[in-house]
Short mmCIF file of C-alpha atoms (C1' of nucleotides) in Angstrom, two decimals:
data_model
loop_
_atom_site.label_atom_id
_atom_site.label_comp_id
_atom_site.label_asym_id
_atom_site.label_seq_id
_atom_site.Cartn_x
_atom_site.Cartn_y
_atom_site.Cartn_z
CA UNK A 1 13.17 0.61 25.51
CA UNK A 2 11.98 4.21 25.65
CA UNK A 3 15.04 6.30 26.20
CA UNK A 4 14.86 8.97 28.86
CA UNK A 5 14.27 12.52 27.71
CA UNK A 6 16.15 15.05 29.78
CA UNK A 7 16.91 17.82 27.30
CA UNK A 8 15.66 21.30 28.16
CA UNK A 9 13.89 23.51 25.64
CA UNK A 10 16.08 25.70 23.45
CA UNK A 11 18.71 25.11 20.81
CA UNK A 12 21.30 22.56 21.91
CA UNK A 13 24.98 23.46 21.62
CA UNK A 14 25.46 20.89 18.89
CA UNK A 15 22.72 19.47 16.67
CA UNK A 16 21.16 16.31 18.01
CA UNK A 17 19.74 15.14 14.69
CA UNK A 18 20.63 14.84 11.03
CA UNK A 19 18.65 13.51 8.06
CA UNK A 20 20.63 10.27 7.60
CA UNK A 21 20.26 9.40 11.26
CA UNK A 22 16.52 10.03 11.10
CA UNK A 23 16.17 7.73 8.09
CA UNK A 24 18.22 5.05 9.87
CA UNK A 25 15.92 5.25 12.85
CA UNK A 26 12.85 5.23 10.58
CA UNK A 27 13.78 1.82 9.20
CA UNK A 28 14.30 0.52 12.72
CA UNK A 29 10.89 1.77 13.79
CA UNK A 30 9.15 0.16 10.80
CA UNK A 31 11.04 -3.04 11.47
CA UNK A 32 10.01 -3.07 15.12
CA UNK A 33 6.50 -1.63 15.01
CA UNK A 34 5.31 -2.56 11.51
CA UNK A 35 3.85 -0.26 8.84
CA UNK A 36 0.87 0.82 10.95
CA UNK A 37 3.12 1.40 13.94
CA UNK A 38 5.33 3.79 12.03
CA UNK A 39 4.45 7.12 13.64
CA UNK A 40 6.44 10.29 14.08
CA UNK A 41 5.90 9.99 17.81
CA UNK A 42 7.70 6.65 17.86
CA UNK A 43 10.36 7.87 15.46
CA UNK A 44 11.03 10.85 17.69
CA UNK A 45 11.18 8.62 20.78
CA UNK A 46 13.67 6.34 19.05
CA UNK A 47 15.85 9.42 18.51
CA UNK A 48 15.33 10.68 22.08
CA UNK A 49 13.63 13.75 20.74
CA UNK A 50 10.14 15.30 20.65
CA UNK A 51 8.05 14.94 17.44
CA UNK A 52 8.19 18.62 16.40
CA UNK A 53 11.98 18.42 16.23
CA UNK A 54 11.63 16.21 13.15
CA UNK A 55 9.92 19.02 11.26
CA UNK A 56 13.14 20.94 11.19
CA UNK A 57 14.57 18.25 8.87
CA UNK A 58 11.51 16.97 7.01
CA UNK A 59 8.39 18.86 5.93
CA UNK A 60 6.07 16.08 7.10
CA UNK A 61 5.68 12.34 7.51
CA UNK A 62 5.50 11.73 3.76
CA UNK A 63 8.84 13.45 3.33
CA UNK A 64 10.42 11.02 5.79
CA UNK A 65 8.98 8.10 3.82
CA UNK A 66 10.27 9.64 0.63
CA UNK A 67 13.76 9.78 2.08
CA UNK A 68 13.47 6.10 3.05
CA UNK A 69 12.64 5.31 -0.55
CA UNK A 70 15.71 7.17 -1.67
CA UNK A 71 17.79 5.03 0.64
CA UNK A 72 16.37 1.86 -0.91
CA UNK A 73 16.90 3.23 -4.40
CA UNK A 74 20.62 3.46 -3.74
CA UNK A 75 20.66 -0.34 -3.42
CA UNK A 76 19.39 -0.76 -6.98
CA UNK A 77 21.90 -2.16 -9.42
CA UNK A 78 21.69 -0.19 -12.67
CA UNK A 79 25.30 -0.79 -13.69
CA UNK A 80 24.21 -3.19 -16.43
CA UNK A 81 22.33 -0.48 -18.30
CA UNK A 82 25.39 1.69 -18.58
CA UNK A 83 27.67 -0.92 -20.08
CA UNK A 84 25.51 -3.69 -21.59
CA UNK A 85 22.29 -4.21 -23.51
CA UNK A 86 18.97 -3.23 -21.99
CA UNK A 87 17.47 -6.72 -22.04
CA UNK A 88 20.25 -8.43 -20.13
CA UNK A 89 20.62 -5.48 -17.75
CA UNK A 90 17.00 -5.81 -16.69
CA UNK A 91 17.64 -9.03 -14.79
CA UNK A 92 20.19 -7.86 -12.20
CA UNK A 93 18.31 -4.58 -11.80
CA UNK A 94 14.92 -6.21 -11.22
CA UNK A 95 16.49 -8.73 -8.82
CA UNK A 96 18.18 -5.97 -6.84
CA UNK A 97 14.94 -3.99 -6.80
CA UNK A 98 13.04 -6.91 -5.32
CA UNK A 99 15.89 -7.72 -2.94
CA UNK A 100 15.93 -4.14 -1.65
CA UNK A 101 12.23 -4.39 -0.88
CA UNK A 102 12.72 -7.75 0.77
CA UNK A 103 15.46 -6.36 2.97
CA UNK A 104 12.83 -4.25 4.72
CA UNK A 105 9.75 -6.46 4.68
CA UNK A 106 7.60 -4.27 6.82
CA UNK A 107 8.41 -1.25 4.68
CA UNK A 108 7.15 -2.59 1.37
CA UNK A 109 3.53 -1.63 1.76
CA UNK A 110 4.46 1.67 3.33
CA UNK A 111 6.94 2.64 0.64
CA UNK A 112 5.20 1.18 -2.38
CA UNK A 113 2.07 3.26 -2.01
CA UNK A 114 3.85 6.59 -1.86
CA UNK A 115 5.09 8.57 -4.86
CA UNK A 116 8.76 8.39 -5.75
CA UNK A 117 8.40 12.03 -6.73
CA UNK A 118 11.82 13.35 -7.39
CA UNK A 119 14.00 11.39 -5.05
CA UNK A 120 17.52 12.09 -6.13
CA UNK A 121 18.85 8.54 -6.10
CA UNK A 122 15.82 7.16 -7.91
CA UNK A 123 15.93 9.83 -10.55
CA UNK A 124 19.59 9.11 -11.27
CA UNK A 125 18.79 5.42 -11.68
CA UNK A 126 15.88 6.19 -13.98
CA UNK A 127 18.06 8.43 -16.09
CA UNK A 128 20.52 5.60 -16.69
CA UNK A 129 17.79 3.12 -17.54
CA UNK A 130 15.90 5.54 -19.78
CA UNK A 131 19.01 6.31 -21.79
CA UNK A 132 19.61 2.60 -22.33
CA UNK A 133 16.02 1.98 -23.48
CA UNK A 134 16.00 4.94 -25.87
CA UNK A 135 19.31 3.90 -27.38
CA UNK A 136 17.84 0.46 -28.00
CA UNK A 137 15.07 2.01 -30.08
CA UNK A 138 12.13 2.14 -27.67
CA UNK A 139 9.62 4.94 -28.35
CA UNK A 140 10.04 7.71 -25.81
CA UNK A 141 6.51 7.46 -24.44
CA UNK A 142 6.89 3.76 -23.63
CA UNK A 143 10.14 3.91 -21.67
CA UNK A 144 8.67 4.89 -18.30
CA UNK A 145 5.57 2.78 -18.88
CA UNK A 146 7.79 -0.29 -19.21
CA UNK A 147 9.87 0.75 -16.22
CA UNK A 148 6.80 1.00 -14.03
CA UNK A 149 5.44 -2.34 -15.24
CA UNK A 150 8.73 -4.01 -14.29
CA UNK A 151 8.78 -2.30 -10.90
CA UNK A 152 5.18 -3.26 -10.25
CA UNK A 153 6.05 -6.86 -10.91
CA UNK A 154 9.10 -6.69 -8.63
CA UNK A 155 7.08 -5.13 -5.81
CA UNK A 156 4.25 -7.62 -6.15
CA UNK A 157 6.78 -10.44 -6.18
CA UNK A 158 8.42 -9.10 -3.05
CA UNK A 159 5.07 -9.16 -1.28
CA UNK A 160 4.53 -12.71 -2.51
CA UNK A 161 7.91 -13.73 -1.15
CA UNK A 162 6.80 -12.57 2.30
CA UNK A 163 3.92 -15.03 2.32
CA UNK A 164 4.41 -18.50 3.74
CA UNK A 165 5.39 -21.18 1.21
CA UNK A 166 2.00 -22.85 1.56
CA UNK A 167 0.33 -19.57 0.69
CA UNK A 168 -1.46 -21.11 -2.28
CA UNK A 169 -2.43 -24.36 -0.61
CA UNK A 170 -6.13 -25.15 -1.08
CA UNK A 171 -6.25 -26.47 2.46
CA UNK A 172 -9.65 -27.74 3.47
CA UNK A 173 -10.99 -27.20 -0.03
CA UNK A 174 -8.45 -29.48 -1.76
CA UNK A 175 -11.12 -32.10 -2.43
CA UNK A 176 -13.21 -29.56 -4.31
CA UNK A 177 -10.25 -28.53 -6.45
CA UNK A 178 -8.25 -31.67 -7.34
CA UNK A 179 -6.58 -30.25 -10.45
CA UNK A 180 -5.40 -27.12 -8.66
CA UNK A 181 -4.34 -29.10 -5.57
CA UNK A 182 -2.17 -31.42 -7.66
CA UNK A 183 -0.65 -28.54 -9.60
CA UNK A 184 0.11 -26.67 -6.40
CA UNK A 185 1.86 -29.73 -4.97
CA UNK A 186 3.80 -30.25 -8.20
CA UNK A 187 4.98 -26.63 -8.03
CA UNK A 188 6.25 -27.07 -4.49
CA UNK A 189 8.01 -30.35 -5.29
CA UNK A 190 9.65 -28.85 -8.34
CA UNK A 191 10.98 -25.92 -6.34
CA UNK A 192 12.19 -28.20 -3.55
CA UNK A 193 14.07 -30.39 -6.03
CA UNK A 194 15.87 -27.34 -7.34
CA UNK A 195 16.58 -26.01 -3.86
CA UNK A 196 14.74 -22.78 -4.55
CA UNK A 197 11.62 -21.18 -3.13
CA UNK A 198 8.32 -21.15 -4.98
CA UNK A 199 8.32 -17.36 -4.72
CA UNK A 200 11.71 -17.12 -6.42
CA UNK A 201 10.51 -19.45 -9.17
CA UNK A 202 7.49 -17.24 -9.90
CA UNK A 203 9.62 -14.11 -9.89
CA UNK A 204 12.23 -15.53 -12.24
CA UNK A 205 9.64 -16.97 -14.59
CA UNK A 206 7.58 -13.78 -14.68
CA UNK A 207 10.68 -11.68 -15.25
CA UNK A 208 11.78 -13.93 -18.12
CA UNK A 209 8.29 -13.69 -19.62
CA UNK A 210 8.29 -9.90 -19.49
CA UNK A 211 11.73 -9.62 -21.06
CA UNK A 212 10.78 -12.11 -23.77
CA UNK A 213 7.67 -10.04 -24.44
CA UNK A 214 9.76 -6.88 -24.57
CA UNK A 215 12.19 -8.38 -27.09
CA UNK A 216 9.31 -9.43 -29.32
CA UNK A 217 7.69 -6.03 -29.07
CA UNK A 218 10.86 -4.14 -29.91
CA UNK A 219 11.42 -6.37 -32.93
CA UNK A 220 7.88 -5.63 -34.11
CA UNK A 221 8.30 -1.89 -33.58
CA UNK A 222 11.47 -1.92 -35.68
CA UNK A 223 9.83 -3.87 -38.49
CA UNK B 1 -22.45 16.44 1.82
CA UNK B 2 -22.62 15.68 5.54
CA UNK B 3 -26.14 14.51 6.23
CA UNK B 4 -27.89 16.01 9.22
CA UNK B 5 -27.93 13.96 12.38
CA UNK B 6 -31.16 14.33 14.34
CA UNK B 7 -31.57 10.91 16.01
CA UNK B 8 -31.83 10.86 19.80
CA UNK B 9 -29.89 8.41 21.95
CA UNK B 10 -31.46 5.02 22.58
CA UNK B 11 -32.48 2.09 20.46
CA UNK B 12 -34.43 3.16 17.38
CA UNK B 13 -37.76 1.45 16.67
CA UNK B 14 -36.32 -0.24 13.60
CA UNK B 15 -32.60 -0.86 12.97
CA UNK B 16 -30.91 1.88 11.03
CA UNK B 17 -27.95 -0.23 9.90
CA UNK B 18 -27.10 -3.66 8.54
CA UNK B 19 -23.77 -5.22 7.51
CA UNK B 20 -24.37 -5.11 3.76
CA UNK B 21 -25.32 -1.48 3.89
CA UNK B 22 -22.21 -0.65 5.90
CA UNK B 23 -20.00 -2.42 3.36
CA UNK B 24 -21.74 -0.56 0.53
CA UNK B 25 -21.06 2.74 2.25
CA UNK B 26 -17.47 1.71 2.97
CA UNK B 27 -16.80 1.34 -0.75
CA UNK B 28 -18.27 4.78 -1.35
CA UNK B 29 -16.09 6.33 1.32
CA UNK B 30 -12.91 4.74 -0.05
CA UNK B 31 -13.90 5.89 -3.50
CA UNK B 32 -14.56 9.45 -2.37
CA UNK B 33 -11.93 9.99 0.31
CA UNK B 34 -9.12 7.72 -0.87
CA UNK B 35 -7.05 5.23 1.12
CA UNK B 36 -6.00 7.60 3.90
CA UNK B 37 -9.44 9.13 4.07
CA UNK B 38 -11.17 5.88 4.87
CA UNK B 39 -12.02 6.43 8.53
CA UNK B 40 -14.83 5.11 10.67
CA UNK B 41 -15.82 8.66 11.41
CA UNK B 42 -16.46 9.29 7.73
CA UNK B 43 -18.09 5.90 7.26
CA UNK B 44 -20.46 6.63 10.13
CA UNK B 45 -21.24 10.09 8.74
CA UNK B 46 -22.00 8.56 5.34
CA UNK B 47 -24.55 6.34 7.12
CA UNK B 48 -25.95 9.25 9.19
CA UNK B 49 -24.79 7.52 12.34
CA UNK B 50 -22.20 7.98 15.07
CA UNK B 51 -18.96 5.93 14.91
CA UNK B 52 -19.69 3.71 17.93
CA UNK B 53 -22.83 2.39 16.20
CA UNK B 54 -20.60 0.55 13.73
CA UNK B 55 -19.12 -1.54 16.54
CA UNK B 56 -22.43 -3.28 16.96
CA UNK B 57 -21.90 -4.87 13.54
CA UNK B 58 -18.12 -5.12 13.22
CA UNK B 59 -15.48 -5.73 15.87
CA UNK B 60 -13.20 -3.00 14.55
CA UNK B 61 -11.98 -1.23 11.44
CA UNK B 62 -10.07 -4.27 10.18
CA UNK B 63 -13.25 -6.34 10.35
CA UNK B 64 -14.98 -3.84 8.09
CA UNK B 65 -12.11 -4.08 5.61
CA UNK B 66 -12.26 -7.86 5.75
CA UNK B 67 -15.96 -7.77 4.96
CA UNK B 68 -15.22 -5.51 2.00
CA UNK B 69 -12.65 -8.03 0.84
CA UNK B 70 -15.18 -10.81 1.09
CA UNK B 71 -17.58 -8.82 -1.03
CA UNK B 72 -15.06 -8.52 -3.82
CA UNK B 73 -13.73 -12.08 -3.72
CA UNK B 74 -16.58 -13.07 -5.99
CA UNK B 75 -15.76 -10.34 -8.50
CA UNK B 76 -12.80 -12.19 -9.99
CA UNK B 77 -13.81 -12.99 -13.50
CA UNK B 78 -12.69 -16.51 -14.44
CA UNK B 79 -15.54 -17.15 -16.85
CA UNK B 80 -13.20 -16.85 -19.81
CA UNK B 81 -11.13 -19.85 -18.70
CA UNK B 82 -14.17 -22.10 -18.72
CA UNK B 83 -15.31 -21.28 -22.21
CA UNK B 84 -12.38 -19.82 -24.13
CA UNK B 85 -8.63 -20.16 -24.55
CA UNK B 86 -6.28 -19.57 -21.61
CA UNK B 87 -4.38 -16.70 -23.21
CA UNK B 88 -7.39 -14.53 -23.98
CA UNK B 89 -9.05 -15.42 -20.67
CA UNK B 90 -6.09 -14.04 -18.73
CA UNK B 91 -6.92 -10.45 -19.62
CA UNK B 92 -10.37 -10.07 -18.06
CA UNK B 93 -9.26 -12.15 -15.08
CA UNK B 94 -6.12 -10.11 -14.39
CA UNK B 95 -8.06 -6.89 -14.82
CA UNK B 96 -10.72 -7.98 -12.37
CA UNK B 97 -8.02 -9.15 -9.95
CA UNK B 98 -6.32 -5.76 -10.00
CA UNK B 99 -9.63 -3.94 -9.76
CA UNK B 100 -10.50 -5.97 -6.67
CA UNK B 101 -7.16 -5.08 -5.07
CA UNK B 102 -7.69 -1.43 -5.85
CA UNK B 103 -10.81 -1.39 -3.76
CA UNK B 104 -8.78 -2.16 -0.62
CA UNK B 105 -5.93 0.31 -0.65
CA UNK B 106 -5.26 -0.04 3.04
CA UNK B 107 -5.06 -3.81 3.03
CA UNK B 108 -3.29 -4.73 -0.19
CA UNK B 109 -0.29 -6.04 1.74
CA UNK B 110 -2.56 -8.28 3.79
CA UNK B 111 -4.25 -9.50 0.65
CA UNK B 112 -0.93 -10.29 -0.93
CA UNK B 113 0.53 -12.18 1.99
CA UNK B 114 -2.57 -14.21 2.72
CA UNK B 115 -4.89 -16.23 0.56
CA UNK B 116 -7.82 -14.12 -0.54
CA UNK B 117 -10.64 -14.13 1.93
CA UNK B 118 -13.61 -16.33 1.25
CA UNK B 119 -11.10 -19.04 0.40
CA UNK B 120 -13.78 -21.22 -1.04
CA UNK B 121 -14.39 -18.79 -3.86
CA UNK B 122 -10.69 -18.36 -4.53
CA UNK B 123 -9.95 -22.07 -4.64
CA UNK B 124 -12.82 -22.59 -7.05
CA UNK B 125 -11.37 -19.85 -9.25
CA UNK B 126 -7.93 -21.45 -9.16
CA UNK B 127 -9.40 -24.82 -10.11
CA UNK B 128 -10.99 -23.34 -13.21
CA UNK B 129 -7.80 -21.57 -14.23
CA UNK B 130 -5.57 -24.60 -13.56
CA UNK B 131 -7.78 -26.86 -15.68
CA UNK B 132 -7.59 -24.39 -18.55
CA UNK B 133 -3.78 -24.15 -18.36
CA UNK B 134 -3.29 -27.92 -18.19
CA UNK B 135 -5.62 -28.48 -21.13
CA UNK B 136 -3.53 -26.01 -23.12
CA UNK B 137 -0.45 -28.14 -22.55
CA UNK B 138 1.34 -26.37 -19.70
CA UNK B 139 3.49 -28.62 -17.49
CA UNK B 140 1.74 -29.25 -14.20
CA UNK B 141 4.51 -27.77 -12.07
CA UNK B 142 4.41 -24.44 -13.94
CA UNK B 143 0.69 -23.78 -13.69
CA UNK B 144 0.65 -22.25 -10.21
CA UNK B 145 4.03 -20.60 -10.74
CA UNK B 146 2.53 -18.71 -13.68
CA UNK B 147 -0.63 -17.94 -11.74
CA UNK B 148 1.37 -16.40 -8.91
CA UNK B 149 3.54 -14.38 -11.30
CA UNK B 150 0.40 -12.91 -12.85
CA UNK B 151 -1.11 -12.16 -9.46
CA UNK B 152 2.11 -10.55 -8.27
CA UNK B 153 2.04 -8.26 -11.26
CA UNK B 154 -1.61 -7.40 -10.68
CA UNK B 155 -0.95 -6.62 -7.03
CA UNK B 156 2.11 -4.52 -7.77
CA UNK B 157 0.15 -2.68 -10.45
CA UNK B 158 -2.66 -2.02 -8.01
CA UNK B 159 -0.17 -0.45 -5.61
CA UNK B 160 1.18 1.66 -8.44
CA UNK B 161 -2.33 2.81 -9.32
CA UNK B 162 -2.78 4.12 -5.78
CA UNK B 163 0.02 6.60 -6.23
CA UNK B 164 -0.73 10.00 -7.74
CA UNK B 165 -0.39 10.35 -11.50
CA UNK B 166 2.76 12.43 -11.14
CA UNK B 167 4.26 9.62 -9.11
CA UNK B 168 7.29 9.28 -11.37
CA UNK B 169 7.89 12.98 -11.87
CA UNK B 170 11.57 13.90 -11.37
CA UNK B 171 10.44 17.16 -9.78
CA UNK B 172 13.32 19.34 -8.73
CA UNK B 173 15.86 16.91 -10.19
CA UNK B 174 14.53 17.14 -13.74
CA UNK B 175 17.58 19.11 -14.82
CA UNK B 176 19.88 16.33 -13.67
CA UNK B 177 17.90 13.73 -15.59
CA UNK B 178 16.84 15.28 -18.90
CA UNK B 179 16.31 12.00 -20.75
CA UNK B 180 14.15 10.54 -18.03
CA UNK B 181 12.26 13.80 -17.51
CA UNK B 182 11.38 13.97 -21.20
CA UNK B 183 10.36 10.32 -21.29
CA UNK B 184 8.20 10.76 -18.21
CA UNK B 185 6.48 13.76 -19.78
CA UNK B 186 5.97 11.86 -23.04
CA UNK B 187 4.39 9.02 -21.11
CA UNK B 188 1.95 11.35 -19.39
CA UNK B 189 1.07 13.16 -22.62
CA UNK B 190 0.51 9.87 -24.41
CA UNK B 191 -1.83 8.64 -21.69
CA UNK B 192 -3.69 11.95 -21.59
CA UNK B 193 -4.22 11.85 -25.36
CA UNK B 194 -5.72 8.41 -25.03
CA UNK B 195 -7.86 9.44 -22.05
CA UNK B 196 -6.31 6.78 -19.85
CA UNK B 197 -4.17 6.87 -16.72
CA UNK B 198 -0.46 6.18 -16.78
CA UNK B 199 -1.00 3.39 -14.26
CA UNK B 200 -3.51 1.69 -16.52
CA UNK B 201 -1.10 1.97 -19.43
CA UNK B 202 1.67 0.25 -17.48
CA UNK B 203 -0.67 -2.48 -16.32
CA UNK B 204 -2.02 -3.17 -19.79
CA UNK B 205 1.41 -3.15 -21.37
CA UNK B 206 2.92 -5.42 -18.73
CA UNK B 207 0.02 -7.81 -18.97
CA UNK B 208 0.37 -7.96 -22.75
CA UNK B 209 4.09 -8.61 -22.37
CA UNK B 210 3.55 -11.48 -19.98
CA UNK B 211 0.92 -13.12 -22.16
CA UNK B 212 3.14 -12.72 -25.22
CA UNK B 213 5.95 -14.33 -23.27
CA UNK B 214 3.65 -17.15 -22.20
CA UNK B 215 2.57 -17.85 -25.77
CA UNK B 216 6.18 -18.04 -26.90
CA UNK B 217 7.11 -20.29 -24.01
CA UNK B 218 4.26 -22.70 -24.64
CA UNK B 219 5.16 -22.91 -28.31
CA UNK B 220 8.75 -23.76 -27.33
CA UNK B 221 7.64 -26.37 -24.83
CA UNK B 222 5.53 -28.04 -27.49
CA UNK B 223 8.35 -28.05 -30.05
"C1'" DA C 1 19.31 27.53 13.97
"C1'" DC C 2 17.35 23.76 16.69
"C1'" DC C 3 14.90 21.97 20.24
"C1'" DT C 4 10.77 21.74 23.76
"C1'" DG C 5 6.01 22.57 25.33
"C1'" DA C 6 1.48 23.59 24.54
"C1'" DA C 7 -2.19 23.40 21.54
"C1'" DC C 8 -5.44 21.92 17.68
"C1'" DA C 9 -8.18 18.86 14.99
"C1'" DC C 10 -8.56 14.34 14.14
"C1'" DC C 11 -8.47 9.30 14.78
"C1'" DG C 12 -9.95 4.27 16.68
"C1'" DT C 13 -12.05 2.39 20.41
"C1'" DT C 14 -14.57 1.74 24.93
"C1'" DC C 15 -18.42 2.12 27.73
"C1'" DA C 16 -22.30 3.96 30.33
"C1'" DA C 17 -26.83 5.53 29.51
"C1'" DG C 18 -31.07 5.99 27.03
"C1'" DT C 19 -35.08 3.55 24.66
"C1'" DA D 1 -30.83 -4.98 20.91
"C1'" DC D 2 -29.22 -0.68 18.92
"C1'" DC D 3 -28.10 3.86 19.04
"C1'" DT D 4 -25.93 8.36 21.23
"C1'" DG D 5 -22.72 10.99 24.15
"C1'" DA D 6 -18.76 11.35 26.68
"C1'" DA D 7 -14.31 9.89 27.36
"C1'" DC D 8 -9.50 7.96 26.55
"C1'" DA D 9 -5.16 7.45 24.35
"C1'" DC D 10 -3.15 8.39 20.31
"C1'" DC D 11 -1.98 10.71 15.96
"C1'" DG D 12 0.09 14.60 12.53
"C1'" DT D 13 1.01 19.20 12.50
"C1'" DT D 14 1.58 24.17 13.93
"C1'" DC D 15 3.69 27.62 16.47
"C1'" DA D 16 5.41 30.38 20.28
"C1'" DA D 17 9.15 30.40 23.39
"C1'" DG D 18 13.65 29.24 25.09
"C1'" DT D 19 18.77 29.06 24.14
#
DNA sequence: ACCTGAACACCGTTCAAGT
DNA sequence: ACCTGAACACCGTTCAAGT
């Protein structure tokens, strides 16, 4: 579990650490210890190193988290924006965004509450998407506002997907809420019949709603 | 700022604290010190008390947060669904939902992956909303799917609102992403001119998009 | 340059002691 | 019962010292 620490003080002949390796270990620590258990002490231990050693590679804990975000950003699929229309490109991008979050369940809360603030990968993705939106005729001041709204939905949907399937069950209060109880059951049956999860159904429906709303809005802006 | 502490050890003649008062102070501390600044040390100081005194009323920090959550469960505004149309009622409800989430920065993930605390209140809210949706003609199996999509967006937007306003700033990479950098600046300027936050703008736009999409979808389902 | 070791201020939590 | 005071293990971060 805790690897033995035998290194003496002083610069080692060859570097023990590098940024990529630290980020790798950071994801492992979050996975094992949860968001609240993600401490630099544990991260250092995972790397068989003392906490201050990390400060040679990252300014502070937030900087480590920022780098983790960058890693996730590289999983985002923005290829559609470069070659197709903005409204169809949104779907694979939003799905990949949510999937990236879901790949590191414990990290979602940790990563979602921190600023993206100039992470190289993210910025490159945003540049591609922004160009596509502007070319489609969106006003400049709305591009990032839309982007953030879509991301917020993807993040919230990822959190929802982590909840158990009976998350919305009225439980002991079903008798007091017959209409809701029946609707909740109907939702679960419908998803089961289609071999999908209720969380996926909400994500896909919400995404379709937002894109439909965007198409309407752009048409109005052009008129 | 920090109120003077002159009480001697030992049981005071009359209790200094009570649970409601502690929860009140907890909201003030979160408001003043932010998510990371919400500590029991600060909460105790706000109450002119030492930290261990809080443990007489709450088992631990999480219990305090849970009590705060319970306080806000009743703040969800579903009154519009009972007296008006579903599509206009969504706005005050979604806003109150997000506002409630924003009061618990540290526990948004818990809130999202569990039914809201004080389940009785929540189920009653869902019953009201479900009845309104069904009456409007929504298919039974889509009612809760829509509800969850809206909640996911509200939760994701609450997380976004916790980040600093320059959250999306490209920072040092602005030169590599000129289109995005300009769009991000335009977004901030636009929000500043309207005396609103960028996070609020994204939430309001996304909410409007989803409702517009819902109206279209319902019209199609009826046709 | 790159790591350890010691130190600082802070945290959540426990518990004995005082009234 | 209800509060303080002292203590514990832990945290993020800084910095001198060793190689």
